[in-house]
């Protein structure tokens, strides 16, 4: 395969976004160097659910059969709200039952696959590309010249010696705490963060010997959620998300038991006892946080961000991998058109050249991020949770359409179609009714 450039494109980060970008560029005959501090497979806290559109991007990288064999398909999402207990007047304690609403994907099945297995599969596809090479190291410094860039990184065996790599372009796919993001705006103050008590954290555990559900199950608790993703016939992954104000771990040895204790319905649905957790929990434990990361710019001369490095709101809707893979595809397509032109003109690509990528990413993220903020509103308000789930019980097709919008398969404006007005009115009625009931109980 003949390379289209003597200088490679440098990709910082060997996660899904970085490897996907690298493979797509190599398929277009661009040489790529992938730099990460460790060799794949790389583990990370993750919901581990690949939505149908994400599988379409992965199908461009290589045959999916092997990946599908080490995962488990799911056909939709189900929301579970716990039973609500409250005092009403002199009648003592009243209890309302747990609620559940389920929606089926309208665009085919998704795939639950462990992060390490996805990483291994992507690494295998990348190794089959002769134009991709891997370097183990930590990217430390970025120097921009008129027609090329210099990326300096240190290798684990010699931290005192920096390796200098001349490259055509630099792609930052190095996650929430991106080093590359600081190179784009070095004088920018740290991105605006949520207040300390509103910061969100996540943790992933894996369980064996538990029947896998047919859908991704989302269980709500006070300011917390648990996401159950099927990973095999008797294997599941559970991702916990919480606000700092809702849950503060006592320690690593007890965090899993403490989290499960907050989700009684989850324990019942899995038919497990929270006591002997060690008997069926995998030894792996991955945590991440705070989650919210805002970027004012994702491109600059000679460098772009992709995936979580380009900004992240929250994992509550499970669209992180989908957005990362599609962003990688958009970036690879944009660079393919721009790199050759910039090389012939003897210059680096600048932010103006990448404006198509920036606009496309903003369009891609608009509705999913809007729905993410809506889901975060539900997370801290049980009254809204019960109103939403109660409505979706009666309107499962509307729920499916919301999932379509969340996956980027439809515009959110489609939810305003007249056929959905009854569902919207019903949802508003549920919210008003439950808020009124809550106020009357307080009175």
PDB file of C-alpha atoms in Angstrom, residues 122-312:
ATOM      1  CA  UNK A 122      -9.936  -2.677  17.395  1.00  0.00           C
ATOM      2  CA  UNK A 123      -6.250  -3.308  18.068  1.00  0.00           C
ATOM      3  CA  UNK A 124      -6.341  -6.389  15.825  1.00  0.00           C
ATOM      4  CA  UNK A 125      -7.925  -4.391  13.000  1.00  0.00           C
ATOM      5  CA  UNK A 126      -5.314  -1.659  13.424  1.00  0.00           C
ATOM      6  CA  UNK A 127      -2.421  -4.141  13.384  1.00  0.00           C
ATOM      7  CA  UNK A 128      -3.638  -5.400  10.026  1.00  0.00           C
ATOM      8  CA  UNK A 129      -3.078  -1.944   8.545  1.00  0.00           C
ATOM      9  CA  UNK A 130       0.550  -1.667   7.314  1.00  0.00           C
ATOM     10  CA  UNK A 131       0.432   2.129   7.564  1.00  0.00           C
ATOM     11  CA  UNK A 132      -0.254   2.109  11.314  1.00  0.00           C
ATOM     12  CA  UNK A 133       2.478   1.748  13.893  1.00  0.00           C
ATOM     13  CA  UNK A 134       2.236   1.910  17.679  1.00  0.00           C
ATOM     14  CA  UNK A 135       4.461   3.655  20.190  1.00  0.00           C
ATOM     15  CA  UNK A 136       4.248   3.263  23.964  1.00  0.00           C
ATOM     16  CA  UNK A 137       4.741   6.601  25.638  1.00  0.00           C
ATOM     17  CA  UNK A 138       3.225   9.710  27.159  1.00  0.00           C
ATOM     18  CA  UNK A 139       2.738  12.739  24.930  1.00  0.00           C
ATOM     19  CA  UNK A 140       4.268  15.727  26.689  1.00  0.00           C
ATOM     20  CA  UNK A 141       4.851  18.553  24.273  1.00  0.00           C
ATOM     21  CA  UNK A 142       3.589  19.877  20.953  1.00  0.00           C
ATOM     22  CA  UNK A 143       5.612  22.201  18.726  1.00  0.00           C
ATOM     23  CA  UNK A 144       4.036  23.785  15.663  1.00  0.00           C
ATOM     24  CA  UNK A 145       5.997  24.725  12.563  1.00  0.00           C
ATOM     25  CA  UNK A 146       4.771  26.245   9.325  1.00  0.00           C
ATOM     26  CA  UNK A 147       4.380  22.988   7.417  1.00  0.00           C
ATOM     27  CA  UNK A 148       4.562  20.265  10.072  1.00  0.00           C
ATOM     28  CA  UNK A 149       4.335  19.632  13.796  1.00  0.00           C
ATOM     29  CA  UNK A 150       6.689  18.047  16.310  1.00  0.00           C
ATOM     30  CA  UNK A 151       5.188  15.807  18.963  1.00  0.00           C
ATOM     31  CA  UNK A 152       7.424  14.995  21.901  1.00  0.00           C
ATOM     32  CA  UNK A 153       6.712  11.982  24.070  1.00  0.00           C
ATOM     33  CA  UNK A 154       8.527  10.048  26.772  1.00  0.00           C
ATOM     34  CA  UNK A 155       8.800   6.274  26.826  1.00  0.00           C
ATOM     35  CA  UNK A 156       8.330   4.266  30.032  1.00  0.00           C
ATOM     36  CA  UNK A 157      11.854   2.842  29.973  1.00  0.00           C
ATOM     37  CA  UNK A 158      13.453   6.312  29.844  1.00  0.00           C
ATOM     38  CA  UNK A 159      11.322   9.142  31.221  1.00  0.00           C
ATOM     39  CA  UNK A 160      14.238  11.571  31.090  1.00  0.00           C
ATOM     40  CA  UNK A 161      14.607  11.337  27.307  1.00  0.00           C
ATOM     41  CA  UNK A 162      11.975  12.825  25.016  1.00  0.00           C
ATOM     42  CA  UNK A 163      11.349  11.252  21.620  1.00  0.00           C
ATOM     43  CA  UNK A 164      10.601  13.778  18.870  1.00  0.00           C
ATOM     44  CA  UNK A 165       8.133  12.777  16.163  1.00  0.00           C
ATOM     45  CA  UNK A 166       7.675  14.938  13.072  1.00  0.00           C
ATOM     46  CA  UNK A 167       4.074  14.623  11.897  1.00  0.00           C
ATOM     47  CA  UNK A 168       1.609  16.017   9.412  1.00  0.00           C
ATOM     48  CA  UNK A 169      -1.174  16.449  11.979  1.00  0.00           C
ATOM     49  CA  UNK A 170      -1.963  15.616  15.627  1.00  0.00           C
ATOM     50  CA  UNK A 171      -5.223  14.078  16.853  1.00  0.00           C
ATOM     51  CA  UNK A 172      -6.024  14.182  20.555  1.00  0.00           C
ATOM     52  CA  UNK A 173      -8.073  11.120  21.495  1.00  0.00           C
ATOM     53  CA  UNK A 174      -6.794  11.005  25.057  1.00  0.00           C
ATOM     54  CA  UNK A 175     -10.029  11.147  27.027  1.00  0.00           C
ATOM     55  CA  UNK A 176     -11.609  13.436  29.596  1.00  0.00           C
ATOM     56  CA  UNK A 177      -8.304  14.707  31.019  1.00  0.00           C
ATOM     57  CA  UNK A 178      -6.864  15.372  27.577  1.00  0.00           C
ATOM     58  CA  UNK A 179      -3.325  16.707  27.322  1.00  0.00           C
ATOM     59  CA  UNK A 180      -3.950  17.674  23.695  1.00  0.00           C
ATOM     60  CA  UNK A 181      -6.855  19.911  24.744  1.00  0.00           C
ATOM     61  CA  UNK A 182      -4.426  22.102  26.687  1.00  0.00           C
ATOM     62  CA  UNK A 183      -2.344  22.565  23.545  1.00  0.00           C
ATOM     63  CA  UNK A 184      -5.321  23.920  21.631  1.00  0.00           C
ATOM     64  CA  UNK A 185      -5.930  26.711  24.144  1.00  0.00           C
ATOM     65  CA  UNK A 186      -2.914  26.857  26.453  1.00  0.00           C
ATOM     66  CA  UNK A 187      -3.972  30.113  28.110  1.00  0.00           C
ATOM     67  CA  UNK A 188      -7.555  29.049  28.687  1.00  0.00           C
ATOM     68  CA  UNK A 189      -8.636  28.510  32.265  1.00  0.00           C
ATOM     69  CA  UNK A 190      -9.867  25.073  33.133  1.00  0.00           C
ATOM     70  CA  UNK A 191     -13.219  24.265  31.563  1.00  0.00           C
ATOM     71  CA  UNK A 192     -16.257  25.194  33.586  1.00  0.00           C
ATOM     72  CA  UNK A 193     -17.096  22.407  35.968  1.00  0.00           C
ATOM     73  CA  UNK A 194     -20.223  21.532  37.820  1.00  0.00           C
ATOM     74  CA  UNK A 195     -20.304  22.584  41.456  1.00  0.00           C
ATOM     75  CA  UNK A 196     -18.571  20.089  43.692  1.00  0.00           C
ATOM     76  CA  UNK A 197     -21.771  18.515  45.035  1.00  0.00           C
ATOM     77  CA  UNK A 198     -23.134  18.202  41.474  1.00  0.00           C
ATOM     78  CA  UNK A 199     -20.141  16.372  40.041  1.00  0.00           C
ATOM     79  CA  UNK A 200     -20.889  12.939  38.635  1.00  0.00           C
ATOM     80  CA  UNK A 201     -18.791   9.813  39.024  1.00  0.00           C
ATOM     81  CA  UNK A 202     -18.995   6.327  37.567  1.00  0.00           C
ATOM     82  CA  UNK A 203     -17.848   2.804  38.343  1.00  0.00           C
ATOM     83  CA  UNK A 204     -18.106  -0.438  36.359  1.00  0.00           C
ATOM     84  CA  UNK A 205     -18.244  -3.987  37.716  1.00  0.00           C
ATOM     85  CA  UNK A 206     -18.755  -7.308  35.928  1.00  0.00           C
ATOM     86  CA  UNK A 207     -20.795 -10.263  37.079  1.00  0.00           C
ATOM     87  CA  UNK A 208     -20.734 -13.888  35.984  1.00  0.00           C
ATOM     88  CA  UNK A 209     -23.286 -16.610  36.534  1.00  0.00           C
ATOM     89  CA  UNK A 210     -26.166 -14.163  36.120  1.00  0.00           C
ATOM     90  CA  UNK A 211     -28.729 -14.538  33.288  1.00  0.00           C
ATOM     91  CA  UNK A 212     -28.258 -11.720  30.792  1.00  0.00           C
ATOM     92  CA  UNK A 213     -31.309  -9.524  30.078  1.00  0.00           C
ATOM     93  CA  UNK A 214     -32.511  -8.884  26.538  1.00  0.00           C
ATOM     94  CA  UNK A 215     -32.389  -5.123  27.028  1.00  0.00           C
ATOM     95  CA  UNK A 216     -30.082  -2.692  28.769  1.00  0.00           C
ATOM     96  CA  UNK A 217     -31.735  -2.116  32.138  1.00  0.00           C
ATOM     97  CA  UNK A 218     -31.513   1.330  33.746  1.00  0.00           C
ATOM     98  CA  UNK A 219     -32.362   1.383  37.463  1.00  0.00           C
ATOM     99  CA  UNK A 220     -32.898   4.718  39.214  1.00  0.00           C
ATOM    100  CA  UNK A 221     -32.243   5.531  42.842  1.00  0.00           C
ATOM    101  CA  UNK A 222     -31.888   8.851  44.661  1.00  0.00           C
ATOM    102  CA  UNK A 223     -29.405  10.763  42.489  1.00  0.00           C
ATOM    103  CA  UNK A 224     -27.933   7.487  41.231  1.00  0.00           C
ATOM    104  CA  UNK A 225     -28.388   5.027  38.365  1.00  0.00           C
ATOM    105  CA  UNK A 226     -27.292   1.481  37.642  1.00  0.00           C
ATOM    106  CA  UNK A 227     -26.984   0.275  34.034  1.00  0.00           C
ATOM    107  CA  UNK A 228     -27.120  -3.460  33.427  1.00  0.00           C
ATOM    108  CA  UNK A 229     -25.692  -4.446  30.033  1.00  0.00           C
ATOM    109  CA  UNK A 230     -25.675  -8.044  28.727  1.00  0.00           C
ATOM    110  CA  UNK A 231     -22.139  -9.125  27.807  1.00  0.00           C
ATOM    111  CA  UNK A 232     -22.644 -12.871  27.353  1.00  0.00           C
ATOM    112  CA  UNK A 233     -25.163 -15.615  28.049  1.00  0.00           C
ATOM    113  CA  UNK A 234     -24.295 -15.556  31.772  1.00  0.00           C
ATOM    114  CA  UNK A 235     -22.289 -12.346  32.050  1.00  0.00           C
ATOM    115  CA  UNK A 236     -23.388  -8.773  32.625  1.00  0.00           C
ATOM    116  CA  UNK A 237     -21.716  -5.438  33.170  1.00  0.00           C
ATOM    117  CA  UNK A 238     -23.128  -2.989  35.691  1.00  0.00           C
ATOM    118  CA  UNK A 239     -22.196   0.681  35.449  1.00  0.00           C
ATOM    119  CA  UNK A 240     -23.075   2.827  38.448  1.00  0.00           C
ATOM    120  CA  UNK A 241     -23.365   6.603  38.113  1.00  0.00           C
ATOM    121  CA  UNK A 242     -23.910   8.988  40.989  1.00  0.00           C
ATOM    122  CA  UNK A 243     -23.740  12.574  42.169  1.00  0.00           C
ATOM    123  CA  UNK A 244     -21.083  13.369  44.702  1.00  0.00           C
ATOM    124  CA  UNK A 245     -23.815  14.722  46.980  1.00  0.00           C
ATOM    125  CA  UNK A 246     -25.794  11.452  46.730  1.00  0.00           C
ATOM    126  CA  UNK A 247     -23.065   8.931  47.475  1.00  0.00           C
ATOM    127  CA  UNK A 248     -19.577   9.137  48.935  1.00  0.00           C
ATOM    128  CA  UNK A 249     -17.675   5.827  49.007  1.00  0.00           C
ATOM    129  CA  UNK A 250     -16.258   4.685  52.336  1.00  0.00           C
ATOM    130  CA  UNK A 251     -13.425   2.858  50.604  1.00  0.00           C
ATOM    131  CA  UNK A 252     -12.471   0.628  47.696  1.00  0.00           C
ATOM    132  CA  UNK A 253     -13.145  -2.584  49.616  1.00  0.00           C
ATOM    133  CA  UNK A 254     -16.771  -1.673  50.382  1.00  0.00           C
ATOM    134  CA  UNK A 255     -17.790   0.530  47.457  1.00  0.00           C
ATOM    135  CA  UNK A 256     -19.447  -2.231  45.420  1.00  0.00           C
ATOM    136  CA  UNK A 257     -21.530  -3.529  48.334  1.00  0.00           C
ATOM    137  CA  UNK A 258     -22.484   0.038  49.266  1.00  0.00           C
ATOM    138  CA  UNK A 259     -23.639   0.752  45.720  1.00  0.00           C
ATOM    139  CA  UNK A 260     -25.712  -2.420  45.453  1.00  0.00           C
ATOM    140  CA  UNK A 261     -27.359  -1.614  48.784  1.00  0.00           C
ATOM    141  CA  UNK A 262     -28.885   1.477  47.128  1.00  0.00           C
ATOM    142  CA  UNK A 263     -30.650  -0.613  44.459  1.00  0.00           C
ATOM    143  CA  UNK A 264     -33.014  -3.152  46.005  1.00  0.00           C
ATOM    144  CA  UNK A 265     -34.988  -3.639  42.781  1.00  0.00           C
ATOM    145  CA  UNK A 266     -31.753  -4.356  40.929  1.00  0.00           C
ATOM    146  CA  UNK A 267     -30.849  -7.098  43.393  1.00  0.00           C
ATOM    147  CA  UNK A 268     -34.329  -8.578  43.065  1.00  0.00           C
ATOM    148  CA  UNK A 269     -34.308  -8.483  39.259  1.00  0.00           C
ATOM    149  CA  UNK A 270     -30.948 -10.271  39.184  1.00  0.00           C
ATOM    150  CA  UNK A 271     -32.090 -12.718  41.878  1.00  0.00           C
ATOM    151  CA  UNK A 272     -28.979 -12.091  43.944  1.00  0.00           C
ATOM    152  CA  UNK A 273     -28.171 -11.372  47.539  1.00  0.00           C
ATOM    153  CA  UNK A 274     -25.944  -8.374  48.217  1.00  0.00           C
ATOM    154  CA  UNK A 275     -24.132 -10.311  50.920  1.00  0.00           C
ATOM    155  CA  UNK A 276     -21.932 -12.782  49.001  1.00  0.00           C
ATOM    156  CA  UNK A 277     -20.991 -10.358  46.237  1.00  0.00           C
ATOM    157  CA  UNK A 278     -17.476 -11.732  45.934  1.00  0.00           C
ATOM    158  CA  UNK A 279     -18.882 -15.053  44.772  1.00  0.00           C
ATOM    159  CA  UNK A 280     -20.110 -13.752  41.446  1.00  0.00           C
ATOM    160  CA  UNK A 281     -18.371 -10.400  40.944  1.00  0.00           C
ATOM    161  CA  UNK A 282     -15.436 -10.158  38.580  1.00  0.00           C
ATOM    162  CA  UNK A 283     -12.243  -8.906  40.182  1.00  0.00           C
ATOM    163  CA  UNK A 284     -12.028  -5.943  37.787  1.00  0.00           C
ATOM    164  CA  UNK A 285     -13.136  -2.557  39.082  1.00  0.00           C
ATOM    165  CA  UNK A 286     -12.946   0.605  36.959  1.00  0.00           C
ATOM    166  CA  UNK A 287     -13.935   4.090  38.094  1.00  0.00           C
ATOM    167  CA  UNK A 288     -14.040   7.475  36.374  1.00  0.00           C
ATOM    168  CA  UNK A 289     -14.931  11.047  37.294  1.00  0.00           C
ATOM    169  CA  UNK A 290     -15.791  13.821  37.411  1.00  0.00           C
ATOM    170  CA  UNK A 291     -17.536  13.246  34.096  1.00  0.00           C
ATOM    171  CA  UNK A 292     -18.509  16.713  32.875  1.00  0.00           C
ATOM    172  CA  UNK A 293     -15.912  18.265  30.570  1.00  0.00           C
ATOM    173  CA  UNK A 294     -16.493  21.282  28.351  1.00  0.00           C
ATOM    174  CA  UNK A 295     -14.285  22.359  25.445  1.00  0.00           C
ATOM    175  CA  UNK A 296     -14.540  25.815  23.932  1.00  0.00           C
ATOM    176  CA  UNK A 297     -12.606  24.695  20.854  1.00  0.00           C
ATOM    177  CA  UNK A 298     -11.857  21.254  19.433  1.00  0.00           C
ATOM    178  CA  UNK A 299      -9.563  22.293  16.571  1.00  0.00           C
ATOM    179  CA  UNK A 300      -6.530  24.522  16.119  1.00  0.00           C
ATOM    180  CA  UNK A 301      -3.694  24.736  13.620  1.00  0.00           C
ATOM    181  CA  UNK A 302      -2.246  21.260  13.269  1.00  0.00           C
ATOM    182  CA  UNK A 303      -4.404  19.576  15.907  1.00  0.00           C
ATOM    183  CA  UNK A 304      -7.961  18.322  16.567  1.00  0.00           C
ATOM    184  CA  UNK A 305      -9.776  16.569  19.401  1.00  0.00           C
ATOM    185  CA  UNK A 306     -12.039  13.557  19.044  1.00  0.00           C
ATOM    186  CA  UNK A 307     -14.116  11.383  21.376  1.00  0.00           C
ATOM    187  CA  UNK A 308     -14.323  12.244  25.080  1.00  0.00           C
ATOM    188  CA  UNK A 309     -11.353  14.586  24.656  1.00  0.00           C
ATOM    189  CA  UNK A 310     -13.608  16.855  22.573  1.00  0.00           C
ATOM    190  CA  UNK A 311     -16.006  17.373  25.495  1.00  0.00           C
ATOM    191  CA  UNK A 312     -18.415  15.264  27.489  1.00  0.00           C
TER     192      UNK A 312
END
